[in-house]
Structure formats: C-alpha cells, structure tokens
C-alpha cells in the first residue's frame, strides 16, 4: 500500500516553463513533507520541505503548495532549466513515527 | 565534508552468496536508515535505527539484517542473496525524527 501517491510519473517541460508535481496522502498523522531531488548515480538530496502549519513555502524557483484539507501537496518549479532535469520524490513523515514514506518519483526533463 | 559514505559502489553477487553493505556518517546523527530503490517504486525502507544498539524493521526487511554498534556505522547484511534483491541500496541519516535525511550515493547490487 503506497502511503504517498505521486504524479505524474514523468514530465517534459520547455526551458522557462513551470514544472508541477503532485502528491497525495491519507495518514493525517503526517506532519513533515519534504521533496528530494535525485540526479543519475547520486543519492536523493533535500530540495525543500514544509510542515502543515503553512500553506506555501518558497525557496528561489522552488515552491511547495500544501492543502491540508485535501491532503495534497505539490512542488512547483518556476522558470525550469535543463539543469533541473532529475527525478523528484515527495515524502511524508508522522510526528510520532521514525519512518519516512516516499512517493514513486517523477522523472523531469527540461528541454532547451 | 563526507556526510554519508557507502561502500562498495557496485557489486555483483551470485545467488546464495552473502555480503555486507557498509554505511558510515560523520554528522553525529542518531537516526540511520537503509532503503532500496527499484525502478518506478520509489524508496522502500528496509531497516532503521534511532541510536546505537537500537534497530527496527521497515517496510521490506525480509532477507536482510542490520546492526548498530556505533553512532557512525550502520551496516546492512544480505545472508543468502536472491535475484529479487537486485536493486540500488541507499543509506541515510538524520539528527532525529521528522528532520531532513542525508543520503549516501548508493550501492548498486546485481544478483545473478
């Protein structure tokens, strides 16, 4: 059973466009929602994270939007660049638990 | 600035062989994790540890064992390798629950 559902599986965006990746969860105990970026041959690296007390968090070109009532959160990459081409994972962790639950990943390709 | 170091980077095993995947971190993190990553499946938690001497099972622990004798090291043992264990294995650490995880660059394991 996939605790965090991520879509789309793959995404192709033109340079300068907006990339949007969506995640949904069911467990209301989740209270920490990070996004990771992974390049080929490397481990995932934390990109940006949010807690449910805010609806949006922005860091540079990357923004997380969080909808607590819908139990959904999304990553927006503004002005997408070829260097953003990577696999992106959303994840969730419960406040009292020790485990992270990851989405299945989105392969983003930004074409020049 | 090493972070999380995994060895070896690549390995080919025969069915039934055993091996240990090494993981060490120099950030004095209490929490350490082992994941496997299969195409289209995201990251699945195998085992985790919240401190030296304490380990617990994740989502997919069968066929694996771990130990945590020091804060720095968290080796993963495969006793009787099976083709289903062909995967990329990632070790991660974090200071405590609900905090960002830092990943190593993975061990790519093929079992033939």
Coordinates of C-alpha atoms in Angstrom, one line a residue:
Chain A
X1 CA 0.0 0.0 0.0
X2 CA 1.5 3.2 -1.2
X3 CA 1.3 5.8 1.7
X4 CA 2.2 8.7 -0.6
X5 CA 0.9 8.8 -4.1
X6 CA 2.9 10.9 -6.6
X7 CA 2.1 12.0 -10.1
X8 CA 3.0 12.3 -12.9
X9 CA 5.5 9.5 -13.4
X10 CA 7.3 11.6 -16.0
X11 CA 7.2 15.2 -17.1
X12 CA 8.7 17.1 -20.1
X13 CA 8.8 20.9 -19.9
X14 CA 10.2 23.5 -22.1
X15 CA 13.0 25.7 -20.7
X16 CA 11.5 28.7 -18.9
X17 CA 8.2 26.8 -18.2
X18 CA 6.6 25.7 -14.9
X19 CA 7.0 22.2 -13.7
X20 CA 4.3 20.9 -11.4
X21 CA 4.5 17.6 -9.5
X22 CA 1.7 16.5 -7.2
X23 CA 1.5 14.2 -4.1
X24 CA -1.4 13.0 -2.0
X25 CA -1.6 11.2 1.3
X26 CA -4.2 9.7 3.6
X27 CA -2.5 9.5 7.0
X28 CA -3.4 12.6 9.0
X29 CA -0.6 11.9 11.4
X30 CA 1.9 13.0 8.7
X31 CA 3.4 16.4 9.7
X32 CA 6.6 16.8 7.7
X33 CA 6.6 16.9 3.9
X34 CA 10.0 17.1 2.2
X35 CA 10.9 17.0 -1.5
X36 CA 14.0 15.4 -2.7
X37 CA 15.9 15.8 -6.0
X38 CA 18.0 12.9 -7.4
X39 CA 20.5 13.0 -10.2
X40 CA 21.6 9.8 -12.0
X41 CA 24.1 7.9 -10.0
X42 CA 23.6 10.0 -6.9
X43 CA 21.5 9.7 -3.7
X44 CA 18.4 11.9 -3.2
X45 CA 19.1 15.4 -1.8
X46 CA 16.7 17.5 0.2
X47 CA 15.3 20.3 -2.0
X48 CA 12.6 21.9 0.1
X49 CA 10.3 20.9 2.9
X50 CA 7.1 22.1 4.6
X51 CA 5.1 21.5 7.7
X52 CA 1.2 21.7 7.7
X53 CA 1.1 25.0 9.7
X54 CA 1.7 26.9 6.5
X55 CA 0.1 26.6 3.0
X56 CA 3.1 27.6 0.9
X57 CA 6.9 27.7 1.2
X58 CA 9.1 29.2 -1.4
X59 CA 12.9 28.9 -1.9
X60 CA 14.2 30.5 -5.0
X61 CA 12.5 29.0 -8.0
X62 CA 11.0 26.1 -6.0
X63 CA 7.7 26.4 -4.2
X64 CA 5.7 23.8 -2.2
X65 CA 1.9 24.3 -2.0
X66 CA 0.2 22.5 0.8
X67 CA -3.6 21.8 1.1
X68 CA -4.2 20.2 4.5
X69 CA -8.0 19.7 4.0
X70 CA -7.4 17.9 0.6
X71 CA -4.3 16.1 2.0
X72 CA -2.3 17.1 -1.1
X73 CA 0.9 18.9 -1.6
X74 CA 2.8 19.9 -4.8
X75 CA 6.1 21.1 -6.0
X76 CA 6.3 24.0 -8.5
X77 CA 9.5 24.7 -10.3
X78 CA 9.3 28.1 -11.9
X79 CA 11.5 29.1 -14.9
X80 CA 12.5 25.5 -15.3
X81 CA 16.1 25.0 -16.5
X82 CA 17.8 22.0 -18.2
X83 CA 19.9 21.6 -15.0
X84 CA 16.6 20.8 -13.2
X85 CA 16.3 17.6 -15.2
X86 CA 16.3 14.9 -12.5
X87 CA 14.0 12.6 -10.6
X88 CA 11.9 14.2 -7.8
X89 CA 10.5 12.4 -4.8
X90 CA 7.9 13.6 -2.3
X91 CA 7.9 12.1 1.1
X92 CA 6.0 12.3 4.4
X93 CA 6.8 11.6 8.0
X94 CA 4.5 11.3 11.0
X95 CA 5.0 13.4 14.1
X96 CA 5.4 10.4 16.4
X97 CA 7.0 8.0 14.0
X98 CA 10.5 7.3 12.9
X99 CA 9.8 6.4 9.3
X100 CA 9.6 8.4 6.0
X101 CA 7.2 7.3 3.3
X102 CA 8.3 8.2 -0.2
X103 CA 6.3 8.7 -3.4
X104 CA 7.3 6.7 -6.5
X105 CA 9.1 9.6 -8.1
X106 CA 8.7 11.9 -11.1
X107 CA 11.3 12.0 -13.9
X108 CA 11.6 15.6 -15.1
X109 CA 13.1 16.5 -18.4
X110 CA 13.6 20.2 -19.3
X111 CA 14.3 20.7 -22.9
X112 CA 16.2 23.7 -24.2
Chain B
X1 CA 32.7 17.2 4.3
X2 CA 32.0 13.5 3.8
X3 CA 28.4 13.2 5.1
X4 CA 27.1 9.7 4.4
X5 CA 29.6 7.3 2.8
X6 CA 28.5 3.9 1.3
X7 CA 30.8 1.2 0.1
X8 CA 31.1 -0.6 -2.3
X9 CA 29.5 1.5 -5.1
X10 CA 28.9 -1.5 -7.3
X11 CA 28.8 -5.3 -6.6
X12 CA 27.8 -8.4 -8.5
X13 CA 26.9 -11.4 -6.4
X14 CA 25.9 -15.0 -7.2
X15 CA 22.7 -16.4 -5.8
X16 CA 23.2 -17.7 -2.3
X17 CA 26.3 -15.6 -1.6
X18 CA 26.3 -13.2 1.3
X19 CA 27.7 -9.7 1.7
X20 CA 27.7 -6.6 3.9
X21 CA 26.9 -3.2 2.6
X22 CA 28.8 -0.6 4.6
X23 CA 27.4 2.8 5.6
X24 CA 29.1 5.4 7.8
X25 CA 28.2 9.0 8.7
X26 CA 30.3 11.8 10.2
X27 CA 27.5 14.1 11.3
X28 CA 26.8 12.5 14.7
X29 CA 23.3 11.7 13.6
X30 CA 21.3 9.4 15.9
X31 CA 18.9 8.2 13.2
X32 CA 20.1 6.0 10.3
X33 CA 18.1 4.2 7.6
X34 CA 18.5 1.7 4.8
X35 CA 16.4 1.9 1.7
X36 CA 16.2 0.1 -1.6
X37 CA 15.2 1.8 -4.8
X38 CA 13.7 -0.1 -7.6
X39 CA 12.5 1.5 -10.9
X40 CA 9.1 3.1 -10.6
X41 CA 8.8 2.1 -7.0
X42 CA 10.4 4.9 -5.1
X43 CA 12.3 4.3 -2.0
X44 CA 11.3 1.4 0.3
X45 CA 12.6 1.4 3.9
X46 CA 14.4 -1.9 4.9
X47 CA 15.6 -1.1 8.4
X48 CA 16.2 1.9 10.6
X49 CA 18.0 2.7 13.8
X50 CA 17.3 5.5 16.3
X51 CA 20.6 5.1 18.1
X52 CA 23.5 2.7 18.8
X53 CA 22.2 -0.7 19.8
X54 CA 18.6 0.0 18.6
X55 CA 17.3 -1.2 15.3
X56 CA 13.8 -1.8 13.9
X57 CA 12.2 -3.2 10.7
X58 CA 10.9 -1.1 7.9
X59 CA 8.5 -2.0 5.1
X60 CA 10.7 -4.6 3.4
X61 CA 13.0 -6.3 5.9
X62 CA 12.9 -9.9 4.7
X63 CA 16.3 -11.2 3.6
X64 CA 18.2 -8.5 5.4
X65 CA 19.8 -7.9 8.8
X66 CA 21.4 -4.9 10.4
X67 CA 23.4 -3.9 13.4
X68 CA 24.3 -0.6 15.0
X69 CA 27.2 -0.9 17.4
X70 CA 28.3 2.8 17.0
X71 CA 26.7 6.1 16.1
X72 CA 28.7 6.3 12.9
X73 CA 28.2 2.9 11.3
X74 CA 25.1 1.0 10.2
X75 CA 25.9 -2.0 8.0
X76 CA 23.3 -4.0 6.1
X77 CA 23.8 -7.7 5.7
X78 CA 22.4 -10.0 3.0
X79 CA 22.8 -13.6 4.1
X80 CA 21.5 -15.6 1.1
X81 CA 21.4 -13.4 -1.9
X82 CA 18.4 -13.8 -4.2
X83 CA 17.7 -12.2 -7.6
X84 CA 14.8 -10.2 -6.0
X85 CA 17.4 -8.3 -4.0
X86 CA 18.9 -6.8 -7.2
X87 CA 18.5 -3.1 -6.5
X88 CA 20.1 0.2 -5.6
X89 CA 20.6 0.5 -1.9
X90 CA 20.7 3.9 -0.1
X91 CA 21.8 4.6 3.4
X92 CA 20.6 7.8 5.0
X93 CA 20.9 9.6 8.4
X94 CA 19.1 12.4 10.2
X95 CA 19.6 14.1 13.6
X96 CA 16.1 12.9 14.8
X97 CA 12.6 12.0 13.7
X98 CA 10.9 14.5 11.4
X99 CA 14.2 16.1 10.3
X100 CA 15.7 16.0 6.8
X101 CA 17.5 12.9 5.8
X102 CA 21.0 13.0 4.3
X103 CA 21.7 10.2 1.7
X104 CA 24.8 8.5 0.5
X105 CA 25.3 7.9 -3.2
X106 CA 24.1 4.3 -3.1
X107 CA 25.4 0.8 -3.7
X108 CA 24.3 -0.8 -7.0
X109 CA 23.9 -4.5 -6.4
X110 CA 23.2 -7.2 -9.0
X111 CA 22.5 -10.8 -8.1
X112 CA 22.9 -13.3 -10.9

